[in-house]
Amino acid sequence: MNPQVELNLALILFIPWFSILAWLFWAYPRQPRGGARSAFDAASLILATLAAGWGMHWGFYNADPQAGAIWKQVLATSVAYGLFLAVMTAALILRWRWLRRRAATAVSFSSRPPAGKAEP
């Protein structure tokens, strides 16, 4: 096997699944959508991919050679997948809290009377 393909096999095999997860993260929830949210989503996906790539290489180079050749791929795949999901889960929780706080702020501003008008 080509050494470059062997080194990146875990990422190559997970590209379809990572793409599905990335699309779901990007697409939902549909609103609110703005520049800050798009930047956060893009940064989260880039960070998750970088973490998965780093973890894949780490797993490949740190696998026990006595366990057999396949163990390098198994460890690399497990670490890459775990790191991708960990970053995406953290981003999902942060984004959920941020959007919830933003919605609460919008509701509190909309319930105020307009400036200069007294409440009855």
CSV table of N, CA and C in Angstrom, one decimal:
chain,number,residue,atom,x,y,z
A,1,MET,N,0.9,-1.2,0.0
A,1,MET,CA,0.0,0.0,0.0
A,1,MET,C,0.9,1.2,0.0
A,2,ASN,N,0.5,2.2,-0.7
A,2,ASN,CA,1.2,3.5,-0.7
A,2,ASN,C,1.3,4.1,0.7
A,3,PRO,N,2.5,4.5,1.1
A,3,PRO,CA,2.6,5.0,2.5
A,3,PRO,C,1.7,6.2,2.9
A,4,GLN,N,1.5,7.0,1.9
A,4,GLN,CA,0.7,8.2,2.1
A,4,GLN,C,-0.8,7.8,2.3
A,5,VAL,N,-1.2,6.8,1.5
A,5,VAL,CA,-2.6,6.3,1.7
A,5,VAL,C,-2.7,5.6,3.0
A,6,GLU,N,-1.7,4.8,3.3
A,6,GLU,CA,-1.8,4.0,4.6
A,6,GLU,C,-1.8,5.0,5.8
A,7,LEU,N,-1.1,6.0,5.8
A,7,LEU,CA,-1.1,7.0,6.9
A,7,LEU,C,-2.4,7.7,7.0
A,8,ASN,N,-3.1,8.0,5.9
A,8,ASN,CA,-4.3,8.8,5.9
A,8,ASN,C,-5.5,7.9,5.7
A,9,LEU,N,-5.4,6.6,5.8
A,9,LEU,CA,-6.5,5.7,5.5
A,9,LEU,C,-7.7,6.0,6.4
A,10,ALA,N,-7.5,6.2,7.6
A,10,ALA,CA,-8.6,6.4,8.6
A,10,ALA,C,-9.4,7.6,8.1
A,11,LEU,N,-8.8,8.7,7.8
A,11,LEU,CA,-9.5,9.9,7.4
A,11,LEU,C,-10.2,9.7,6.0
A,12,ILE,N,-9.5,9.0,5.1
A,12,ILE,CA,-10.1,8.7,3.8
A,12,ILE,C,-11.4,7.9,4.0
A,13,LEU,N,-11.4,6.9,4.8
A,13,LEU,CA,-12.6,6.1,5.0
A,13,LEU,C,-13.7,6.8,5.8
A,14,PHE,N,-13.3,7.8,6.6
A,14,PHE,CA,-14.3,8.5,7.4
A,14,PHE,C,-14.8,9.8,6.7
A,15,ILE,N,-14.3,10.2,5.6
A,15,ILE,CA,-14.7,11.4,4.9
A,15,ILE,C,-16.2,11.4,4.6
A,16,PRO,N,-16.8,10.3,4.1
A,16,PRO,CA,-18.3,10.4,3.9
A,16,PRO,C,-19.1,10.6,5.2
A,17,TRP,N,-18.7,9.9,6.3
A,17,TRP,CA,-19.4,10.1,7.6
A,17,TRP,C,-19.2,11.5,8.2
A,18,PHE,N,-17.9,11.9,8.1
A,18,PHE,CA,-17.6,13.3,8.6
A,18,PHE,C,-18.4,14.3,7.8
A,19,SER,N,-18.5,14.1,6.5
A,19,SER,CA,-19.3,15.1,5.7
A,19,SER,C,-20.7,15.1,6.1
A,20,ILE,N,-21.3,14.0,6.3
A,20,ILE,CA,-22.7,13.9,6.8
A,20,ILE,C,-22.9,14.7,8.1
A,21,LEU,N,-22.0,14.4,9.1
A,21,LEU,CA,-22.1,15.1,10.4
A,21,LEU,C,-21.9,16.6,10.2
A,22,ALA,N,-20.9,16.9,9.4
A,22,ALA,CA,-20.6,18.4,9.2
A,22,ALA,C,-21.8,19.1,8.5
A,23,TRP,N,-22.5,18.4,7.6
A,23,TRP,CA,-23.6,19.0,6.9
A,23,TRP,C,-24.8,19.2,7.9
A,24,LEU,N,-25.0,18.2,8.7
A,24,LEU,CA,-26.1,18.3,9.7
A,24,LEU,C,-25.8,19.4,10.7
A,25,PHE,N,-24.5,19.5,11.2
A,25,PHE,CA,-24.1,20.6,12.1
A,25,PHE,C,-24.4,21.9,11.5
A,26,TRP,N,-24.0,22.1,10.2
A,26,TRP,CA,-24.1,23.4,9.5
A,26,TRP,C,-25.6,23.7,9.2
A,27,ALA,N,-26.4,22.8,8.9
A,27,ALA,CA,-27.7,23.1,8.4
A,27,ALA,C,-28.8,23.3,9.5
A,28,TYR,N,-28.5,22.6,10.7
A,28,TYR,CA,-29.5,22.7,11.8
A,28,TYR,C,-29.0,23.4,13.0
A,29,PRO,N,-29.7,24.2,13.7
A,29,PRO,CA,-31.0,24.7,13.3
A,29,PRO,C,-30.9,25.7,12.2
A,30,ARG,N,-32.0,25.8,11.4
A,30,ARG,CA,-32.0,26.7,10.3
A,30,ARG,C,-31.9,28.2,10.6
A,31,GLN,N,-32.5,28.6,11.7
A,31,GLN,CA,-32.5,30.0,12.1
A,31,GLN,C,-32.0,30.0,13.6
A,32,PRO,N,-31.4,31.0,14.0
A,32,PRO,CA,-30.9,32.2,13.3
A,32,PRO,C,-29.6,31.9,12.6
A,33,ARG,N,-29.5,32.5,11.4
A,33,ARG,CA,-28.3,32.4,10.6
A,33,ARG,C,-27.8,33.7,10.3
A,34,GLY,N,-26.5,33.9,10.7
A,34,GLY,CA,-25.9,35.2,10.4
A,34,GLY,C,-24.4,35.0,10.2
A,35,GLY,N,-23.7,36.1,10.1
A,35,GLY,CA,-22.2,36.0,9.9
A,35,GLY,C,-21.5,35.4,11.1
A,36,ALA,N,-21.9,35.8,12.3
A,36,ALA,CA,-21.2,35.2,13.5
A,36,ALA,C,-21.5,33.7,13.6
A,37,ARG,N,-22.7,33.3,13.3
A,37,ARG,CA,-23.0,31.8,13.4
A,37,ARG,C,-22.2,31.1,12.3
A,38,SER,N,-22.2,31.6,11.1
A,38,SER,CA,-21.4,31.0,10.0
A,38,SER,C,-19.9,30.9,10.4
A,39,ALA,N,-19.4,31.9,10.9
A,39,ALA,CA,-18.0,31.9,11.3
A,39,ALA,C,-17.7,30.9,12.4
A,40,PHE,N,-18.6,30.8,13.4
A,40,PHE,CA,-18.5,29.8,14.5
A,40,PHE,C,-18.6,28.4,13.9
A,41,ASP,N,-19.6,28.2,13.1
A,41,ASP,CA,-19.7,26.8,12.5
A,41,ASP,C,-18.5,26.4,11.7
A,42,ALA,N,-18.0,27.3,10.8
A,42,ALA,CA,-16.8,27.0,10.0
A,42,ALA,C,-15.6,26.8,10.9
A,43,ALA,N,-15.4,27.6,11.9
A,43,ALA,CA,-14.3,27.4,12.8
A,43,ALA,C,-14.4,26.0,13.5
A,44,SER,N,-15.6,25.7,13.9
A,44,SER,CA,-15.8,24.4,14.6
A,44,SER,C,-15.5,23.2,13.7
A,45,LEU,N,-15.9,23.3,12.5
A,45,LEU,CA,-15.7,22.2,11.5
A,45,LEU,C,-14.2,22.1,11.2
A,46,ILE,N,-13.5,23.2,11.0
A,46,ILE,CA,-12.1,23.2,10.7
A,46,ILE,C,-11.3,22.6,11.9
A,47,LEU,N,-11.7,23.1,13.1
A,47,LEU,CA,-11.0,22.5,14.3
A,47,LEU,C,-11.3,21.0,14.5
A,48,ALA,N,-12.5,20.6,14.3
A,48,ALA,CA,-12.8,19.1,14.4
A,48,ALA,C,-12.0,18.3,13.4
A,49,THR,N,-11.9,18.8,12.1
A,49,THR,CA,-11.1,18.1,11.1
A,49,THR,C,-9.6,18.1,11.4
A,50,LEU,N,-9.1,19.2,11.9
A,50,LEU,CA,-7.7,19.3,12.3
A,50,LEU,C,-7.4,18.3,13.5
A,51,ALA,N,-8.3,18.3,14.5
A,51,ALA,CA,-8.2,17.4,15.6
A,51,ALA,C,-8.2,15.9,15.2
A,52,ALA,N,-9.1,15.6,14.3
A,52,ALA,CA,-9.2,14.2,13.7
A,52,ALA,C,-7.9,13.9,13.0
A,53,GLY,N,-7.4,14.8,12.2
A,53,GLY,CA,-6.2,14.5,11.4
A,53,GLY,C,-5.0,14.3,12.4
A,54,TRP,N,-4.9,15.2,13.4
A,54,TRP,CA,-3.8,15.0,14.3
A,54,TRP,C,-4.0,13.7,15.1
A,55,GLY,N,-5.2,13.4,15.5
A,55,GLY,CA,-5.4,12.1,16.3
A,55,GLY,C,-5.1,10.9,15.4
A,56,MET,N,-5.5,11.0,14.1
A,56,MET,CA,-5.2,9.9,13.3
A,56,MET,C,-3.7,9.6,13.1
A,57,HIS,N,-2.9,10.7,12.9
A,57,HIS,CA,-1.5,10.5,12.8
A,57,HIS,C,-0.9,10.0,14.1
A,58,TRP,N,-1.4,10.6,15.2
A,58,TRP,CA,-0.9,10.2,16.5
A,58,TRP,C,-1.1,8.7,16.8
A,59,GLY,N,-2.3,8.2,16.5
A,59,GLY,CA,-2.7,6.8,16.6
A,59,GLY,C,-1.9,5.9,15.8
A,60,PHE,N,-1.7,6.3,14.5
A,60,PHE,CA,-0.9,5.5,13.6
A,60,PHE,C,0.5,5.3,14.1
A,61,TYR,N,1.2,6.4,14.5
A,61,TYR,CA,2.6,6.4,14.9
A,61,TYR,C,2.8,5.8,16.3
A,62,ASN,N,1.8,5.8,17.2
A,62,ASN,CA,1.9,5.3,18.5
A,62,ASN,C,1.3,3.9,18.8
A,63,ALA,N,0.8,3.3,17.8
A,63,ALA,CA,0.2,1.9,17.9
A,63,ALA,C,1.4,0.9,18.2
A,64,ASP,N,1.0,-0.1,19.0
A,64,ASP,CA,2.0,-1.1,19.3
A,64,ASP,C,2.3,-1.9,18.1
A,65,PRO,N,3.5,-1.9,17.6
A,65,PRO,CA,3.8,-2.7,16.4
A,65,PRO,C,3.7,-4.2,16.7
A,66,GLN,N,3.8,-4.7,17.9
A,66,GLN,CA,3.7,-6.1,18.2
A,66,GLN,C,2.2,-6.6,18.0
A,67,ALA,N,1.3,-5.7,18.0
A,67,ALA,CA,-0.2,-6.1,17.9
A,67,ALA,C,-0.6,-6.4,16.5
A,68,GLY,N,0.2,-6.1,15.5
A,68,GLY,CA,-0.1,-6.4,14.1
A,68,GLY,C,-0.3,-5.1,13.3
A,69,ALA,N,-0.2,-5.3,12.0
A,69,ALA,CA,-0.3,-4.1,11.1
A,69,ALA,C,-1.6,-3.5,11.2
A,70,ILE,N,-2.7,-4.2,11.3
A,70,ILE,CA,-4.0,-3.7,11.3
A,70,ILE,C,-4.3,-2.8,12.5
A,71,TRP,N,-3.6,-3.0,13.6
A,71,TRP,CA,-3.8,-2.3,14.8
A,71,TRP,C,-3.5,-0.8,14.6
A,72,LYS,N,-2.6,-0.4,13.8
A,72,LYS,CA,-2.3,1.0,13.5
A,72,LYS,C,-3.5,1.7,12.9
A,73,GLN,N,-4.2,1.0,12.0
A,73,GLN,CA,-5.4,1.6,11.4
A,73,GLN,C,-6.6,1.6,12.4
A,74,VAL,N,-6.7,0.6,13.2
A,74,VAL,CA,-7.8,0.6,14.2
A,74,VAL,C,-7.6,1.7,15.2
A,75,LEU,N,-6.4,1.9,15.7
A,75,LEU,CA,-6.1,2.9,16.7
A,75,LEU,C,-6.3,4.3,16.1
A,76,ALA,N,-5.7,4.5,14.9
A,76,ALA,CA,-5.8,5.7,14.2
A,76,ALA,C,-7.3,6.1,13.9
A,77,THR,N,-8.1,5.2,13.5
A,77,THR,CA,-9.5,5.4,13.2
A,77,THR,C,-10.3,5.8,14.5
A,78,SER,N,-10.0,5.0,15.6
A,78,SER,CA,-10.7,5.3,16.8
A,78,SER,C,-10.4,6.6,17.4
A,79,VAL,N,-9.1,7.0,17.4
A,79,VAL,CA,-8.7,8.3,17.9
A,79,VAL,C,-9.3,9.4,17.1
A,80,ALA,N,-9.2,9.3,15.8
A,80,ALA,CA,-9.7,10.3,14.9
A,80,ALA,C,-11.2,10.5,15.0
A,81,TYR,N,-11.9,9.5,15.1
A,81,TYR,CA,-13.4,9.6,15.2
A,81,TYR,C,-13.7,10.1,16.6
A,82,GLY,N,-13.1,9.7,17.6
A,82,GLY,CA,-13.3,10.2,19.0
A,82,GLY,C,-13.1,11.7,19.1
A,83,LEU,N,-11.9,12.2,18.5
A,83,LEU,CA,-11.6,13.6,18.6
A,83,LEU,C,-12.6,14.4,17.8
A,84,PHE,N,-13.0,13.9,16.6
A,84,PHE,CA,-13.9,14.6,15.7
A,84,PHE,C,-15.3,14.8,16.5
A,85,LEU,N,-15.7,13.7,17.1
A,85,LEU,CA,-17.0,13.8,17.8
A,85,LEU,C,-16.9,14.6,19.1
A,86,ALA,N,-15.8,14.6,19.7
A,86,ALA,CA,-15.6,15.4,20.9
A,86,ALA,C,-15.6,16.9,20.6
A,87,VAL,N,-15.0,17.3,19.6
A,87,VAL,CA,-15.0,18.7,19.2
A,87,VAL,C,-16.4,19.1,18.7
A,88,MET,N,-17.0,18.3,17.9
A,88,MET,CA,-18.3,18.6,17.4
A,88,MET,C,-19.4,18.7,18.5
A,89,THR,N,-19.2,17.8,19.5
A,89,THR,CA,-20.2,17.8,20.6
A,89,THR,C,-20.0,19.1,21.5
A,90,ALA,N,-18.7,19.5,21.7
A,90,ALA,CA,-18.5,20.7,22.4
A,90,ALA,C,-19.0,21.9,21.7
A,91,ALA,N,-18.8,21.9,20.4
A,91,ALA,CA,-19.3,23.0,19.5
A,91,ALA,C,-20.8,23.1,19.5
A,92,LEU,N,-21.4,21.9,19.5
A,92,LEU,CA,-22.9,21.9,19.5
A,92,LEU,C,-23.5,22.4,20.8
A,93,ILE,N,-22.8,22.1,21.9
A,93,ILE,CA,-23.3,22.6,23.2
A,93,ILE,C,-23.1,24.1,23.3
A,94,LEU,N,-21.9,24.5,22.9
A,94,LEU,CA,-21.6,26.0,23.0
A,94,LEU,C,-22.6,26.8,22.1
A,95,ARG,N,-22.8,26.2,20.9
A,95,ARG,CA,-23.7,26.9,20.0
A,95,ARG,C,-25.1,26.9,20.5
A,96,TRP,N,-25.6,25.9,21.1
A,96,TRP,CA,-26.9,25.8,21.7
A,96,TRP,C,-27.1,26.8,22.8
A,97,ARG,N,-26.1,26.9,23.7
A,97,ARG,CA,-26.1,27.9,24.8
A,97,ARG,C,-26.1,29.3,24.2
A,98,TRP,N,-25.3,29.5,23.3
A,98,TRP,CA,-25.1,30.9,22.7
A,98,TRP,C,-26.4,31.3,22.0
A,99,LEU,N,-27.0,30.4,21.2
A,99,LEU,CA,-28.3,30.8,20.5
A,99,LEU,C,-29.4,30.9,21.5
A,100,ARG,N,-29.4,30.1,22.6
A,100,ARG,CA,-30.5,30.2,23.6
A,100,ARG,C,-30.4,31.6,24.3
A,101,ARG,N,-29.1,32.0,24.7
A,101,ARG,CA,-28.9,33.2,25.4
A,101,ARG,C,-29.3,34.4,24.5
A,102,ARG,N,-29.0,34.2,23.2
A,102,ARG,CA,-29.3,35.3,22.2
A,102,ARG,C,-30.8,35.4,22.0
A,103,ALA,N,-31.5,34.3,22.0
A,103,ALA,CA,-33.0,34.4,21.9
A,103,ALA,C,-33.6,35.0,23.1
A,104,ALA,N,-33.1,34.7,24.3
A,104,ALA,CA,-33.6,35.3,25.5
A,104,ALA,C,-33.4,36.8,25.5
A,105,THR,N,-32.2,37.2,25.1
A,105,THR,CA,-32.0,38.7,25.0
A,105,THR,C,-32.9,39.3,24.0
A,106,ALA,N,-33.2,38.7,22.9
A,106,ALA,CA,-34.1,39.3,21.9
A,106,ALA,C,-35.5,39.4,22.4
A,107,VAL,N,-35.9,38.4,23.2
A,107,VAL,CA,-37.3,38.4,23.8
A,107,VAL,C,-37.4,39.5,24.8
A,108,SER,N,-36.3,39.7,25.6
A,108,SER,CA,-36.4,40.8,26.7
A,108,SER,C,-36.4,42.1,26.0
A,109,PHE,N,-35.7,42.3,24.9
A,109,PHE,CA,-35.7,43.6,24.2
A,109,PHE,C,-37.1,43.9,23.6
A,110,SER,N,-37.7,42.8,23.0
A,110,SER,CA,-39.0,43.0,22.3
A,110,SER,C,-40.1,43.3,23.3
A,111,SER,N,-40.0,42.9,24.5
A,111,SER,CA,-41.1,43.1,25.5
A,111,SER,C,-41.1,44.4,26.2
A,112,ARG,N,-40.0,45.2,25.9
A,112,ARG,CA,-39.9,46.6,26.5
A,112,ARG,C,-40.8,47.5,25.6
A,113,PRO,N,-41.4,48.5,26.3
A,113,PRO,CA,-42.1,49.5,25.5
A,113,PRO,C,-41.1,50.4,24.7
A,114,PRO,N,-41.6,51.0,23.6
A,114,PRO,CA,-40.7,51.9,22.8
A,114,PRO,C,-40.2,53.0,23.7
A,115,ALA,N,-39.1,53.6,23.3
A,115,ALA,CA,-38.5,54.7,24.1
A,115,ALA,C,-39.4,55.9,24.0
A,116,GLY,N,-39.6,56.5,25.1
A,116,GLY,CA,-40.5,57.7,25.2
A,116,GLY,C,-41.9,57.5,25.4
A,117,LYS,N,-42.3,56.2,25.5
A,117,LYS,CA,-43.7,55.9,25.7
A,117,LYS,C,-43.8,55.2,27.1
A,118,ALA,N,-44.8,55.7,27.8
A,118,ALA,CA,-45.0,55.1,29.2
A,118,ALA,C,-45.9,53.9,29.1
A,119,GLU,N,-45.7,53.0,30.0
A,119,GLU,CA,-46.6,51.8,30.0
A,119,GLU,C,-47.9,52.3,30.7
A,120,PRO,N,-49.0,51.7,30.3
A,120,PRO,CA,-50.3,52.1,30.9
A,120,PRO,C,-50.5,51.5,32.3
